[in-house]
Amino acid sequence: MTETAPARIWPRLRADRWAVGGATVAALLIVAAAAAPLLTSTDPYTYDLDAVSGSGVPLGTGGGIGADHWLGVEPMTGRDLFAIVLHGARTSLLVGVGATLVAVLIGVAVGATAGFAGGWWDALASRTTDVVFGFPALIFMIALSAVAPPEIPRLLIVVLVVGFFGWPPIARVVRAQTITLRHRTFVVAAVALGARPHQVLWRHILPNLLPTVLVFGTMLIPSMIGAEAALSFLGVGVPPPTPSWGRTIGDAVSWVQLDPMYLLVPGTALFAATLSFNLLGDGLRDALDPKLRELRR
Amino acid sequence: MRARHAVAAAATVILGLTGCNANPTAPAEPSGFAKGGTLRILSSSTEFSLDPAKSQSLAITSSGLVLRRLTTWDISPGKPPAVVPDLATDTGRTTDGGKTWTFTLKDGLTFPDGSPITTRDIKYGVERSFAPELGGGLGYHKTLLDGGEAYKGPYTGASLASIVTPDDKTITFTLKTAYGDWPWIVSMPAFSPVPKASDDPANYGKNPVPSGPYRITSYTAGAEAVLERNPAWKQETDQVRTAGPDKIIFQLGQDTTVAAQRLVADSGDDKGAFGANFVPPAQLAQAQSNPSVKDRIVTSSPGALAYLVINTRRVTDVRVRQALAYASDKRAYLVASGGELGGSPASTLITPGIPGRVAYDLYPTTDPAGDVAKAKELLTAAGQTAPKLTLLTRSDGQWSSQAQALQQGFARAGITVEIRTEEYESWFEHVTSGERDDYDLTLTSWQPDFPSANGNIAPLFASTEIGGGGFNLSRYSAPEVDQLIAAATAEVDPARSGALWAQADKRILQDVPVVPLIYTRNSFLRGSSVENFYIGEYPTYPNYLKASLKQ
């Protein structure tokens, strides 16, 4: 894996149609989320009670689809569903990427030091990884979100909490990889020439871990997005009225018979986001490890 | 004092949660009260305890099926609520203008073991409601009875001197001051008989000694309570209960959405079921669009007051509070509450259907969505053009979407509102304990525990109800209002007390400690075989005592 240069990865990745599709959708989502205010005529907070009936049901077909509201409106409020979904993408991507960064930072720090140092630190770190890995994370996240002091922004809490429970798989893979790297000739040579441990770790081991981390990080994003959606679905994610796919899906469940579009729109967005990042991650892994790909064929 | 606070507050909130008034179109007059069948009642609650000392139940719901009181309520469609004799022969006699009240029991009343129901059992039932370990029930009597504040219940060996039972049939209550609504007070659960020998404070609620037509025959915690006939109950002694079904099963812990969907589907056993909780907006809209289901929705007339609480200790400038009143988007709030079937815009504290109510609007707006320009003007005058406020609300049900409806309304006037949500229990503790005064606004609703303006005003605005479990969530304290409340409470003449309450209503809203939002309406769903399922003018809950099944 150490010999894989970016120049060799790119053609392989490009040849993988699924990965290209995933990358395209993911890129579109990121652009749409970034440009959300430019793409929508209204913000996701403005009520439009003329778009709903007296009892709060969206007027018109498909949950109020029309020129003003491309994807219809939210029942009971008349808020624009397109705006809610686009701004919800910001929340999802922010949490997805933010939590992944947190998880990667902790995972690499724990995994690399454990694999490199060995001994008691390795034992301690590995056991801790096992414990966190086996933890009923969702229940703990719900409890943590419920007791967190209101002064801390909820978005930050969600990022930290979701990220904290995402690092064990990375730590395990990074540790295993570090152990193999430690016995490679160039590392042994560096140590023999008198390089300090932190120099070896920083200059020789970490750069070689990068491809692995990249693949795992990409594949972690969708599960982080899913975790945020689950928390918001359960009512302990980002607070209303900040748009969130999970919360909209949660609200929409009780409306599904009357206004299926209300569930379908954020559900499709969530599906597209998680699938695209998964496909991209898969493609990256195959491109970085051609042997694996050949085995699969 | 403390106990009473806790009691009154808890009681009303539960009502508030569940309640509103009833009776838009009176359903077809029941053909008759058929006997037999199994009635199922679907409830989201996981608790089922009928301990009369701890109960906040209305006279016409679950506890009324098992426990009779001195008086009870006659609730019929299209008729004002009436207090009628239950165990007593009349609704009470007073010879001194309402300070002492005497009741006599009917003949032939017995417990299931054949022993007669005596006034000593009623006295004991009232006394045990004073015990600190049995808190949480409706406790209006605790501050009204002479010596009630110092009394700590019968378990310490003491008895309450202001309740006298000269013989097995007679009972006399001596109050601290004259109280004209006492006949309503003795319809509350604490005034049902409890035989001393059967008392077990910790478990009595699971198996109370019945005086009504049913007794609890099995109880599975959190899942199910089964009620079957009490053979000792005699129809001829009871003018309100019809005791139609042979068996009543309370199915507990039911998700309200799922329960509503089951009732909409109306299959199997669910034909003989009704929901004890409000139908959620989505299912309500769905049920309305389906003609075969529409007939099975029972909606109350506007009843409980849903209101925005302004913490007067934190939002001290009355102009800012007035601005909040003008900027409140009652239209969006109403839609978030279910639209037309969810209620109607409110402007007074005394709710419709309560005798003596005077309609008025101190902060009129041509559009129910509010008057943003006026709100901005007031904010400019107050020198606070962009106030930032915290709204604390419950995370369950519609509270969050209702809070958002208000939030967007306030945003139009430049008022930034941050919404914080808490679980119901935590929210309740937060707003009633008075220890953490860290919210500017909160949302709640309130229905009086008995149909008197007293119940609309005193528990919410008397300065004695601040903190300690009291429901004066605005922390509102005005000596003038306290005096008006005292004067109105002591007034026995209904016309004069009514006028005083109406005066207090208006006086309080001049200070805007709350913004009345809507008078809520409650909708319930029943299965197709349930008959005589209706809501009277008050309260906004169905009458369980007369529901029967088509045979």
CSV table of N, CA and C in Angstrom, one decimal, chain B residues 216-279:
chain,number,residue,atom,x,y,z
B,216,ILE,N,-61.3,-3.2,40.5
B,216,ILE,CA,-60.1,-3.6,39.8
B,216,ILE,C,-59.9,-5.1,40.1
B,217,THR,N,-59.9,-6.0,39.0
B,217,THR,CA,-59.8,-7.4,39.3
B,217,THR,C,-58.4,-7.8,38.9
B,218,SER,N,-57.7,-7.1,38.0
B,218,SER,CA,-56.3,-7.5,37.7
B,218,SER,C,-55.6,-6.3,37.2
B,219,TYR,N,-54.3,-6.2,37.5
B,219,TYR,CA,-53.5,-5.1,37.2
B,219,TYR,C,-52.1,-5.6,36.8
B,220,THR,N,-51.7,-5.3,35.6
B,220,THR,CA,-50.3,-5.6,35.2
B,220,THR,C,-49.6,-4.3,35.0
B,221,ALA,N,-48.6,-4.0,35.8
B,221,ALA,CA,-48.0,-2.7,35.9
B,221,ALA,C,-47.6,-2.3,34.5
B,222,GLY,N,-48.0,-1.1,34.1
B,222,GLY,CA,-47.6,-0.5,32.9
B,222,GLY,C,-48.3,-1.0,31.7
B,223,ALA,N,-49.1,-2.1,31.8
B,223,ALA,CA,-49.6,-2.7,30.6
B,223,ALA,C,-51.2,-2.7,30.6
B,224,GLU,N,-51.8,-3.1,31.7
B,224,GLU,CA,-53.2,-3.3,31.6
B,224,GLU,C,-53.9,-3.3,33.0
B,225,ALA,N,-55.0,-2.8,33.1
B,225,ALA,CA,-55.8,-2.8,34.3
B,225,ALA,C,-57.2,-3.3,33.9
B,226,VAL,N,-57.7,-4.3,34.6
B,226,VAL,CA,-59.0,-4.9,34.2
B,226,VAL,C,-60.0,-4.5,35.3
B,227,LEU,N,-61.2,-4.0,34.9
B,227,LEU,CA,-62.2,-3.6,35.8
B,227,LEU,C,-63.4,-4.5,35.6
B,228,GLU,N,-64.0,-5.1,36.6
B,228,GLU,CA,-65.2,-5.9,36.4
B,228,GLU,C,-66.2,-5.5,37.4
B,229,ARG,N,-67.5,-5.9,37.3
B,229,ARG,CA,-68.6,-5.4,38.0
B,229,ARG,C,-68.4,-5.6,39.5
B,230,ASN,N,-68.8,-4.6,40.3
B,230,ASN,CA,-68.8,-4.7,41.7
B,230,ASN,C,-70.3,-5.0,42.1
B,231,PRO,N,-70.5,-6.3,42.6
B,231,PRO,CA,-71.9,-6.7,42.9
B,231,PRO,C,-72.6,-5.9,43.9
B,232,ALA,N,-71.8,-5.2,44.8
B,232,ALA,CA,-72.5,-4.5,45.9
B,232,ALA,C,-73.1,-3.1,45.4
B,233,TRP,N,-72.7,-2.7,44.2
B,233,TRP,CA,-73.3,-1.4,43.7
B,233,TRP,C,-74.7,-1.6,43.2
B,234,LYS,N,-75.6,-0.7,43.6
B,234,LYS,CA,-77.0,-0.8,43.2
B,234,LYS,C,-77.3,0.4,42.3
B,235,GLN,N,-77.9,0.1,41.1
B,235,GLN,CA,-78.2,1.2,40.2
B,235,GLN,C,-79.2,2.2,40.8
B,236,GLU,N,-80.1,1.7,41.6
B,236,GLU,CA,-81.2,2.6,42.1
B,236,GLU,C,-80.6,3.7,43.0
B,237,THR,N,-79.4,3.5,43.5
B,237,THR,CA,-78.8,4.5,44.4
B,237,THR,C,-78.0,5.5,43.6
B,238,ASP,N,-77.8,5.3,42.3
B,238,ASP,CA,-76.9,6.1,41.5
B,238,ASP,C,-77.6,6.8,40.3
B,239,GLN,N,-77.6,8.1,40.3
B,239,GLN,CA,-78.3,8.7,39.2
B,239,GLN,C,-77.4,9.1,38.0
B,240,VAL,N,-76.1,8.9,38.1
B,240,VAL,CA,-75.3,9.3,36.9
B,240,VAL,C,-74.6,8.1,36.2
B,241,ARG,N,-74.2,7.1,37.0
B,241,ARG,CA,-73.5,6.0,36.3
B,241,ARG,C,-74.5,5.0,35.7
B,242,THR,N,-74.2,4.6,34.5
B,242,THR,CA,-75.1,3.6,33.8
B,242,THR,C,-74.5,2.2,33.8
B,243,ALA,N,-73.2,2.1,34.0
B,243,ALA,CA,-72.5,0.8,34.1
B,243,ALA,C,-72.9,-0.1,33.0
B,244,GLY,N,-72.7,0.3,31.8
B,244,GLY,CA,-73.1,-0.5,30.6
B,244,GLY,C,-72.2,-1.8,30.5
B,245,PRO,N,-70.9,-1.6,30.2
B,245,PRO,CA,-70.1,-2.8,29.9
B,245,PRO,C,-69.9,-3.7,31.1
B,246,ASP,N,-69.8,-5.0,30.8
B,246,ASP,CA,-69.5,-6.0,31.9
B,246,ASP,C,-68.1,-5.8,32.4
B,247,LYS,N,-67.2,-5.5,31.5
B,247,LYS,CA,-65.8,-5.5,31.8
B,247,LYS,C,-65.2,-4.2,31.1
B,248,ILE,N,-64.3,-3.6,31.8
B,248,ILE,CA,-63.6,-2.4,31.2
B,248,ILE,C,-62.1,-2.7,31.3
B,249,ILE,N,-61.4,-2.7,30.1
B,249,ILE,CA,-60.0,-2.9,30.2
B,249,ILE,C,-59.2,-1.7,29.8
B,250,PHE,N,-58.4,-1.2,30.7
B,250,PHE,CA,-57.5,0.0,30.4
B,250,PHE,C,-56.2,-0.6,29.8
B,251,GLN,N,-55.9,-0.3,28.5
B,251,GLN,CA,-54.7,-0.7,27.9
B,251,GLN,C,-53.7,0.5,28.1
B,252,LEU,N,-52.7,0.2,28.8
B,252,LEU,CA,-51.8,1.3,29.2
B,252,LEU,C,-50.6,1.4,28.3
B,253,GLY,N,-49.9,2.6,28.4
B,253,GLY,CA,-48.6,2.7,27.7
B,253,GLY,C,-48.8,2.7,26.2
B,254,GLN,N,-50.0,3.1,25.7
B,254,GLN,CA,-50.2,3.1,24.2
B,254,GLN,C,-49.7,4.3,23.6
B,255,ASP,N,-48.9,4.2,22.5
B,255,ASP,CA,-48.5,5.4,21.8
B,255,ASP,C,-49.7,6.1,21.2
B,256,THR,N,-49.8,7.4,21.3
B,256,THR,CA,-51.1,8.0,20.9
B,256,THR,C,-51.3,7.9,19.4
B,257,THR,N,-50.2,8.0,18.6
B,257,THR,CA,-50.4,7.9,17.2
B,257,THR,C,-50.9,6.5,16.8
B,258,VAL,N,-50.2,5.5,17.4
B,258,VAL,CA,-50.6,4.1,17.1
B,258,VAL,C,-52.1,3.8,17.6
B,259,ALA,N,-52.4,4.3,18.8
B,259,ALA,CA,-53.7,4.1,19.3
B,259,ALA,C,-54.8,4.8,18.3
B,260,ALA,N,-54.5,6.0,17.9
B,260,ALA,CA,-55.4,6.7,17.0
B,260,ALA,C,-55.5,5.9,15.6
B,261,GLN,N,-54.4,5.3,15.2
B,261,GLN,CA,-54.5,4.6,13.9
B,261,GLN,C,-55.3,3.3,14.1
B,262,ARG,N,-55.2,2.7,15.3
B,262,ARG,CA,-56.0,1.5,15.6
B,262,ARG,C,-57.5,1.8,15.6
B,263,LEU,N,-57.8,3.0,16.2
B,263,LEU,CA,-59.2,3.4,16.2
B,263,LEU,C,-59.7,3.8,14.9
B,264,VAL,N,-58.9,4.4,14.0
B,264,VAL,CA,-59.3,4.7,12.7
B,264,VAL,C,-59.6,3.4,11.9
B,265,ALA,N,-58.7,2.4,12.1
B,265,ALA,CA,-58.9,1.1,11.4
B,265,ALA,C,-60.1,0.4,11.9
B,266,ASP,N,-60.4,0.5,13.2
B,266,ASP,CA,-61.7,0.0,13.7
B,266,ASP,C,-61.9,-1.5,13.4
B,267,SER,N,-60.9,-2.4,13.8
B,267,SER,CA,-61.1,-3.8,13.5
B,267,SER,C,-61.1,-4.6,14.8
B,268,GLY,N,-61.7,-5.7,14.9
B,268,GLY,CA,-61.7,-6.6,16.0
B,268,GLY,C,-62.1,-5.9,17.3
B,269,ASP,N,-61.3,-6.2,18.3
B,269,ASP,CA,-61.7,-5.7,19.7
B,269,ASP,C,-61.7,-4.1,19.7
B,270,ASP,N,-61.0,-3.5,18.7
B,270,ASP,CA,-60.9,-2.1,18.8
B,270,ASP,C,-62.2,-1.4,18.5
B,271,LYS,N,-63.2,-2.2,17.9
B,271,LYS,CA,-64.5,-1.6,17.7
B,271,LYS,C,-65.1,-1.2,19.0
B,272,GLY,N,-64.8,-1.9,20.1
B,272,GLY,CA,-65.4,-1.6,21.4
B,272,GLY,C,-64.4,-0.8,22.2
B,273,ALA,N,-63.6,0.1,21.6
B,273,ALA,CA,-62.6,0.8,22.3
B,273,ALA,C,-62.7,2.3,22.1
B,274,PHE,N,-62.2,3.1,23.0
B,274,PHE,CA,-62.0,4.5,22.7
B,274,PHE,C,-60.6,5.0,23.3
B,275,GLY,N,-60.2,6.1,22.7
B,275,GLY,CA,-58.9,6.6,23.2
B,275,GLY,C,-59.0,7.6,24.3
B,276,ALA,N,-58.2,7.5,25.3
B,276,ALA,CA,-58.2,8.4,26.4
B,276,ALA,C,-57.4,9.7,26.1
B,277,ASN,N,-56.6,9.6,25.1
B,277,ASN,CA,-55.7,10.8,24.8
B,277,ASN,C,-56.3,11.5,23.5
B,278,PHE,N,-55.8,12.7,23.4
B,278,PHE,CA,-56.2,13.5,22.2
B,278,PHE,C,-55.7,12.8,21.0
B,279,VAL,N,-56.5,13.0,19.9
B,279,VAL,CA,-56.1,12.4,18.6
B,279,VAL,C,-55.0,13.4,18.1
